[in-house]
Amino acid sequence: MTSRRDRAGMLNAIAWALACFGVVAADIALSVVLFSVLDAVSALTGYPIDNLDIQWFQAAAQTASFLMALLWWRYLWSRSFMARRQGERPLGGGASAAWKRIACVVVIGLSMQVVISYLCDAVLSLLPEAAADYSELVEETGMGDTSYLAVLTTVLGAPFCEELLVRGIIFEFSLRAFNPQCRPLWKRRRLVRPQDSAIVPWAAPSTWGVAAAIVLQAAVFGFMHMNWVQGCYAGAAGLIFGWLLVTTGKLRYTILLHFAFNAGSYLMGLLWFVNTPLDAVVTVAIAGVILVEAMRSLRHACGMDAASAPLH
């Protein structure tokens, strides 16, 4: 027989997991409203909306999504796990440690791009139909565009927008899904300063609860991309994004990681010497070693080696 406590925990997990997908639905609904407004403006002015570059649509949707996420995250912040984590274990070490963390994050992003890109290419080479469908999607949506606006929205816009939405709001809800013992934190009615959060009694998140939250937010992040190729690609990257947020406790580092990861996609052409499957295997192996070492160095720079629990 399932105990009452177990049932309550299961209902809590389901409710907050649905809330994660609700955030995605709200973001999609915002885009629909935005495009409806643009259609109405087009009808009133007589200017054909089809004449606009698709990148301008994406930039407008990205801006609206960022503003929504920013307001939402500001509301959640004082009740969030990250605010509590920063209050209990702030990053120290001064400027030298901060620069080391920045360097580690950039290296993680670039090496992760190399590993995931070549692994994705290897899988697609075994699935020619899926590869053809994805190529068609890239062409139709302008994802392969290298115009200034496309690069700007990919390298700068996406990191700010998606990190606030996913690693901010969705990851917060994911942590709530698997850590019901922390309910006193997010149930607070009175807004207080993050540094005062220690006065709120709670039990620290469990290790498995944090791990499950990382997996859930990564899965939602993959789902947001609405196609199998990018979904798997983004989902794998989302695992490391989530790990980095737990390690550093700061969204600024996940934004930097996202920036380095996306910028890396435009730098893959520099690996002109990778021409054979063996070259790709060696390149992935080297990038993988660099990735693991950079992650280990980041943990050390954040003082995580001595931490007994991820968020406590």
PDB file of C-alpha atoms in Angstrom, residues 36-194:
ATOM      1  CA  SER A  36      -1.551  37.847 -34.120  1.00  0.00           C
ATOM      2  CA  VAL A  37      -0.793  41.464 -33.273  1.00  0.00           C
ATOM      3  CA  LEU A  38       1.651  41.657 -36.174  1.00  0.00           C
ATOM      4  CA  ASP A  39      -1.007  40.199 -38.488  1.00  0.00           C
ATOM      5  CA  ALA A  40      -3.486  42.823 -37.290  1.00  0.00           C
ATOM      6  CA  VAL A  41      -0.955  45.622 -37.835  1.00  0.00           C
ATOM      7  CA  SER A  42      -0.239  44.216 -41.294  1.00  0.00           C
ATOM      8  CA  ALA A  43      -3.957  44.220 -42.135  1.00  0.00           C
ATOM      9  CA  LEU A  44      -4.393  47.809 -40.923  1.00  0.00           C
ATOM     10  CA  THR A  45      -1.319  49.198 -42.655  1.00  0.00           C
ATOM     11  CA  GLY A  46      -1.578  47.121 -45.806  1.00  0.00           C
ATOM     12  CA  TYR A  47       2.068  46.103 -45.529  1.00  0.00           C
ATOM     13  CA  PRO A  48       2.421  42.375 -46.320  1.00  0.00           C
ATOM     14  CA  ILE A  49       3.791  40.611 -43.277  1.00  0.00           C
ATOM     15  CA  ASP A  50       5.371  37.993 -45.539  1.00  0.00           C
ATOM     16  CA  ASN A  51       7.832  40.649 -46.718  1.00  0.00           C
ATOM     17  CA  LEU A  52       9.506  40.684 -43.317  1.00  0.00           C
ATOM     18  CA  ASP A  53      12.593  38.552 -42.730  1.00  0.00           C
ATOM     19  CA  ILE A  54      11.852  35.530 -40.493  1.00  0.00           C
ATOM     20  CA  GLN A  55      14.769  36.586 -38.296  1.00  0.00           C
ATOM     21  CA  TRP A  56      12.877  39.751 -37.347  1.00  0.00           C
ATOM     22  CA  PHE A  57       9.941  37.606 -36.212  1.00  0.00           C
ATOM     23  CA  GLN A  58      12.259  35.480 -34.125  1.00  0.00           C
ATOM     24  CA  ALA A  59      13.925  38.544 -32.611  1.00  0.00           C
ATOM     25  CA  ALA A  60      10.539  40.026 -31.677  1.00  0.00           C
ATOM     26  CA  ALA A  61       9.353  36.741 -30.129  1.00  0.00           C
ATOM     27  CA  GLN A  62      12.640  36.386 -28.275  1.00  0.00           C
ATOM     28  CA  THR A  63      12.364  39.900 -26.848  1.00  0.00           C
ATOM     29  CA  ALA A  64       8.802  39.311 -25.658  1.00  0.00           C
ATOM     30  CA  SER A  65       9.805  35.971 -24.112  1.00  0.00           C
ATOM     31  CA  PHE A  66      12.756  37.574 -22.339  1.00  0.00           C
ATOM     32  CA  LEU A  67      10.598  40.305 -20.801  1.00  0.00           C
ATOM     33  CA  MET A  68       8.029  37.768 -19.597  1.00  0.00           C
ATOM     34  CA  ALA A  69      10.733  35.535 -18.120  1.00  0.00           C
ATOM     35  CA  LEU A  70      12.485  38.473 -16.446  1.00  0.00           C
ATOM     36  CA  LEU A  71       9.336  39.650 -14.669  1.00  0.00           C
ATOM     37  CA  TRP A  72       8.428  36.099 -13.669  1.00  0.00           C
ATOM     38  CA  TRP A  73      11.913  35.327 -12.350  1.00  0.00           C
ATOM     39  CA  ARG A  74      12.071  38.571 -10.364  1.00  0.00           C
ATOM     40  CA  TYR A  75       8.853  37.512  -8.650  1.00  0.00           C
ATOM     41  CA  LEU A  76      10.191  34.019  -7.878  1.00  0.00           C
ATOM     42  CA  TRP A  77      13.711  35.021  -6.897  1.00  0.00           C
ATOM     43  CA  SER A  78      13.235  35.736  -3.198  1.00  0.00           C
ATOM     44  CA  ARG A  79      11.463  32.375  -2.783  1.00  0.00           C
ATOM     45  CA  SER A  80      13.865  30.420  -4.978  1.00  0.00           C
ATOM     46  CA  PHE A  81      16.358  27.693  -4.219  1.00  0.00           C
ATOM     47  CA  MET A  82      19.109  29.709  -5.885  1.00  0.00           C
ATOM     48  CA  ALA A  83      18.541  32.680  -3.575  1.00  0.00           C
ATOM     49  CA  ARG A  84      18.768  30.332  -0.611  1.00  0.00           C
ATOM     50  CA  ARG A  85      21.860  28.658  -2.016  1.00  0.00           C
ATOM     51  CA  GLN A  86      23.645  31.974  -2.592  1.00  0.00           C
ATOM     52  CA  GLY A  87      22.821  33.081   0.938  1.00  0.00           C
ATOM     53  CA  GLU A  88      24.231  29.906   2.472  1.00  0.00           C
ATOM     54  CA  ARG A  89      27.236  29.313   0.238  1.00  0.00           C
ATOM     55  CA  PRO A  90      28.312  32.445  -1.652  1.00  0.00           C
ATOM     56  CA  LEU A  91      31.100  32.166  -4.189  1.00  0.00           C
ATOM     57  CA  GLY A  92      34.358  33.532  -2.891  1.00  0.00           C
ATOM     58  CA  GLY A  93      37.988  33.710  -3.875  1.00  0.00           C
ATOM     59  CA  GLY A  94      38.003  37.251  -5.178  1.00  0.00           C
ATOM     60  CA  ALA A  95      38.694  38.389  -8.727  1.00  0.00           C
ATOM     61  CA  SER A  96      41.188  35.610  -9.520  1.00  0.00           C
ATOM     62  CA  ALA A  97      38.666  32.884  -8.672  1.00  0.00           C
ATOM     63  CA  ALA A  98      35.949  34.701 -10.645  1.00  0.00           C
ATOM     64  CA  TRP A  99      38.148  34.839 -13.749  1.00  0.00           C
ATOM     65  CA  LYS A 100      39.000  31.169 -13.322  1.00  0.00           C
ATOM     66  CA  ARG A 101      35.294  30.322 -13.176  1.00  0.00           C
ATOM     67  CA  ILE A 102      34.647  32.386 -16.309  1.00  0.00           C
ATOM     68  CA  ALA A 103      37.483  30.646 -18.174  1.00  0.00           C
ATOM     69  CA  CYS A 104      36.228  27.222 -17.098  1.00  0.00           C
ATOM     70  CA  VAL A 105      32.680  27.998 -18.215  1.00  0.00           C
ATOM     71  CA  VAL A 106      33.828  29.192 -21.653  1.00  0.00           C
ATOM     72  CA  VAL A 107      35.977  26.083 -22.127  1.00  0.00           C
ATOM     73  CA  ILE A 108      33.077  23.865 -21.050  1.00  0.00           C
ATOM     74  CA  GLY A 109      30.779  25.530 -23.583  1.00  0.00           C
ATOM     75  CA  LEU A 110      33.186  25.251 -26.503  1.00  0.00           C
ATOM     76  CA  SER A 111      34.265  21.681 -25.783  1.00  0.00           C
ATOM     77  CA  MET A 112      30.656  20.636 -25.209  1.00  0.00           C
ATOM     78  CA  GLN A 113      29.733  22.048 -28.632  1.00  0.00           C
ATOM     79  CA  VAL A 114      32.458  19.954 -30.269  1.00  0.00           C
ATOM     80  CA  VAL A 115      31.421  16.748 -28.497  1.00  0.00           C
ATOM     81  CA  ILE A 116      27.685  17.122 -29.072  1.00  0.00           C
ATOM     82  CA  SER A 117      28.038  18.310 -32.685  1.00  0.00           C
ATOM     83  CA  TYR A 118      30.136  15.364 -33.809  1.00  0.00           C
ATOM     84  CA  LEU A 119      28.040  12.849 -31.891  1.00  0.00           C
ATOM     85  CA  CYS A 120      24.901  14.324 -33.444  1.00  0.00           C
ATOM     86  CA  ASP A 121      26.465  14.130 -36.922  1.00  0.00           C
ATOM     87  CA  ALA A 122      27.419  10.507 -36.316  1.00  0.00           C
ATOM     88  CA  VAL A 123      23.872   9.583 -35.322  1.00  0.00           C
ATOM     89  CA  LEU A 124      22.355  11.476 -38.266  1.00  0.00           C
ATOM     90  CA  SER A 125      24.699   9.674 -40.652  1.00  0.00           C
ATOM     91  CA  LEU A 126      22.977   6.454 -39.591  1.00  0.00           C
ATOM     92  CA  LEU A 127      19.506   7.985 -40.087  1.00  0.00           C
ATOM     93  CA  PRO A 128      19.470   9.527 -43.592  1.00  0.00           C
ATOM     94  CA  GLU A 129      15.727  10.234 -43.584  1.00  0.00           C
ATOM     95  CA  ALA A 130      15.930  12.085 -40.269  1.00  0.00           C
ATOM     96  CA  ALA A 131      18.967  13.997 -41.552  1.00  0.00           C
ATOM     97  CA  ALA A 132      17.097  15.033 -44.708  1.00  0.00           C
ATOM     98  CA  ASP A 133      14.060  16.171 -42.703  1.00  0.00           C
ATOM     99  CA  TYR A 134      16.268  18.181 -40.369  1.00  0.00           C
ATOM    100  CA  SER A 135      18.106  19.829 -43.265  1.00  0.00           C
ATOM    101  CA  GLU A 136      14.761  20.857 -44.738  1.00  0.00           C
ATOM    102  CA  LEU A 137      13.667  22.263 -41.383  1.00  0.00           C
ATOM    103  CA  VAL A 138      16.890  24.260 -41.066  1.00  0.00           C
ATOM    104  CA  GLU A 139      16.343  25.756 -44.507  1.00  0.00           C
ATOM    105  CA  GLU A 140      12.674  26.600 -43.924  1.00  0.00           C
ATOM    106  CA  THR A 141      13.166  28.224 -40.528  1.00  0.00           C
ATOM    107  CA  GLY A 142      16.380  30.035 -41.344  1.00  0.00           C
ATOM    108  CA  MET A 143      18.313  28.269 -38.560  1.00  0.00           C
ATOM    109  CA  GLY A 144      21.328  28.031 -40.825  1.00  0.00           C
ATOM    110  CA  ASP A 145      21.282  31.770 -41.556  1.00  0.00           C
ATOM    111  CA  THR A 146      24.553  33.568 -40.809  1.00  0.00           C
ATOM    112  CA  SER A 147      23.244  37.125 -41.110  1.00  0.00           C
ATOM    113  CA  TYR A 148      24.118  39.602 -38.361  1.00  0.00           C
ATOM    114  CA  LEU A 149      20.622  39.412 -36.896  1.00  0.00           C
ATOM    115  CA  ALA A 150      20.617  35.598 -36.906  1.00  0.00           C
ATOM    116  CA  VAL A 151      23.985  35.470 -35.155  1.00  0.00           C
ATOM    117  CA  LEU A 152      22.848  38.108 -32.657  1.00  0.00           C
ATOM    118  CA  THR A 153      19.659  36.262 -31.712  1.00  0.00           C
ATOM    119  CA  THR A 154      21.477  32.923 -31.492  1.00  0.00           C
ATOM    120  CA  VAL A 155      24.611  33.966 -29.634  1.00  0.00           C
ATOM    121  CA  LEU A 156      23.235  36.755 -27.420  1.00  0.00           C
ATOM    122  CA  GLY A 157      19.446  36.645 -27.451  1.00  0.00           C
ATOM    123  CA  ALA A 158      18.933  32.931 -26.871  1.00  0.00           C
ATOM    124  CA  PRO A 159      21.273  32.666 -23.846  1.00  0.00           C
ATOM    125  CA  PHE A 160      19.531  35.473 -21.955  1.00  0.00           C
ATOM    126  CA  CYS A 161      16.006  34.466 -22.927  1.00  0.00           C
ATOM    127  CA  GLU A 162      16.295  30.691 -22.547  1.00  0.00           C
ATOM    128  CA  GLU A 163      18.372  30.745 -19.370  1.00  0.00           C
ATOM    129  CA  LEU A 164      15.902  32.979 -17.562  1.00  0.00           C
ATOM    130  CA  LEU A 165      13.037  30.814 -18.771  1.00  0.00           C
ATOM    131  CA  VAL A 166      14.589  27.365 -18.298  1.00  0.00           C
ATOM    132  CA  ARG A 167      17.366  27.534 -15.726  1.00  0.00           C
ATOM    133  CA  GLY A 168      15.487  30.261 -13.879  1.00  0.00           C
ATOM    134  CA  ILE A 169      11.780  29.434 -13.798  1.00  0.00           C
ATOM    135  CA  ILE A 170      11.580  25.846 -15.078  1.00  0.00           C
ATOM    136  CA  PHE A 171      14.535  24.631 -13.015  1.00  0.00           C
ATOM    137  CA  GLU A 172      13.033  26.254  -9.927  1.00  0.00           C
ATOM    138  CA  PHE A 173       9.772  24.381 -10.539  1.00  0.00           C
ATOM    139  CA  SER A 174      11.729  21.165 -11.202  1.00  0.00           C
ATOM    140  CA  LEU A 175      13.440  21.469  -7.824  1.00  0.00           C
ATOM    141  CA  ARG A 176      10.076  21.974  -6.169  1.00  0.00           C
ATOM    142  CA  ALA A 177       8.748  18.871  -7.895  1.00  0.00           C
ATOM    143  CA  PHE A 178      11.305  16.577  -6.254  1.00  0.00           C
ATOM    144  CA  ASN A 179      11.940  18.369  -2.963  1.00  0.00           C
ATOM    145  CA  PRO A 180       8.582  18.774  -1.176  1.00  0.00           C
ATOM    146  CA  GLN A 181      10.425  19.031   2.152  1.00  0.00           C
ATOM    147  CA  CYS A 182      11.505  22.530   1.071  1.00  0.00           C
ATOM    148  CA  ARG A 183       7.923  23.782   0.889  1.00  0.00           C
ATOM    149  CA  PRO A 184       8.406  26.458   3.618  1.00  0.00           C
ATOM    150  CA  LEU A 185      10.754  28.330   1.280  1.00  0.00           C
ATOM    151  CA  TRP A 186       8.448  28.740  -1.710  1.00  0.00           C
ATOM    152  CA  LYS A 187       5.285  29.063   0.414  1.00  0.00           C
ATOM    153  CA  ARG A 188       6.453  32.305   2.013  1.00  0.00           C
ATOM    154  CA  ARG A 189       3.913  35.064   1.554  1.00  0.00           C
ATOM    155  CA  ARG A 190       6.094  37.966   2.598  1.00  0.00           C
ATOM    156  CA  LEU A 191       8.851  39.021   0.223  1.00  0.00           C
ATOM    157  CA  VAL A 192      12.200  39.354   1.964  1.00  0.00           C
ATOM    158  CA  ARG A 193      15.748  39.924   0.872  1.00  0.00           C
ATOM    159  CA  PRO A 194      17.541  36.808  -0.396  1.00  0.00           C
TER     160      PRO A 194
END
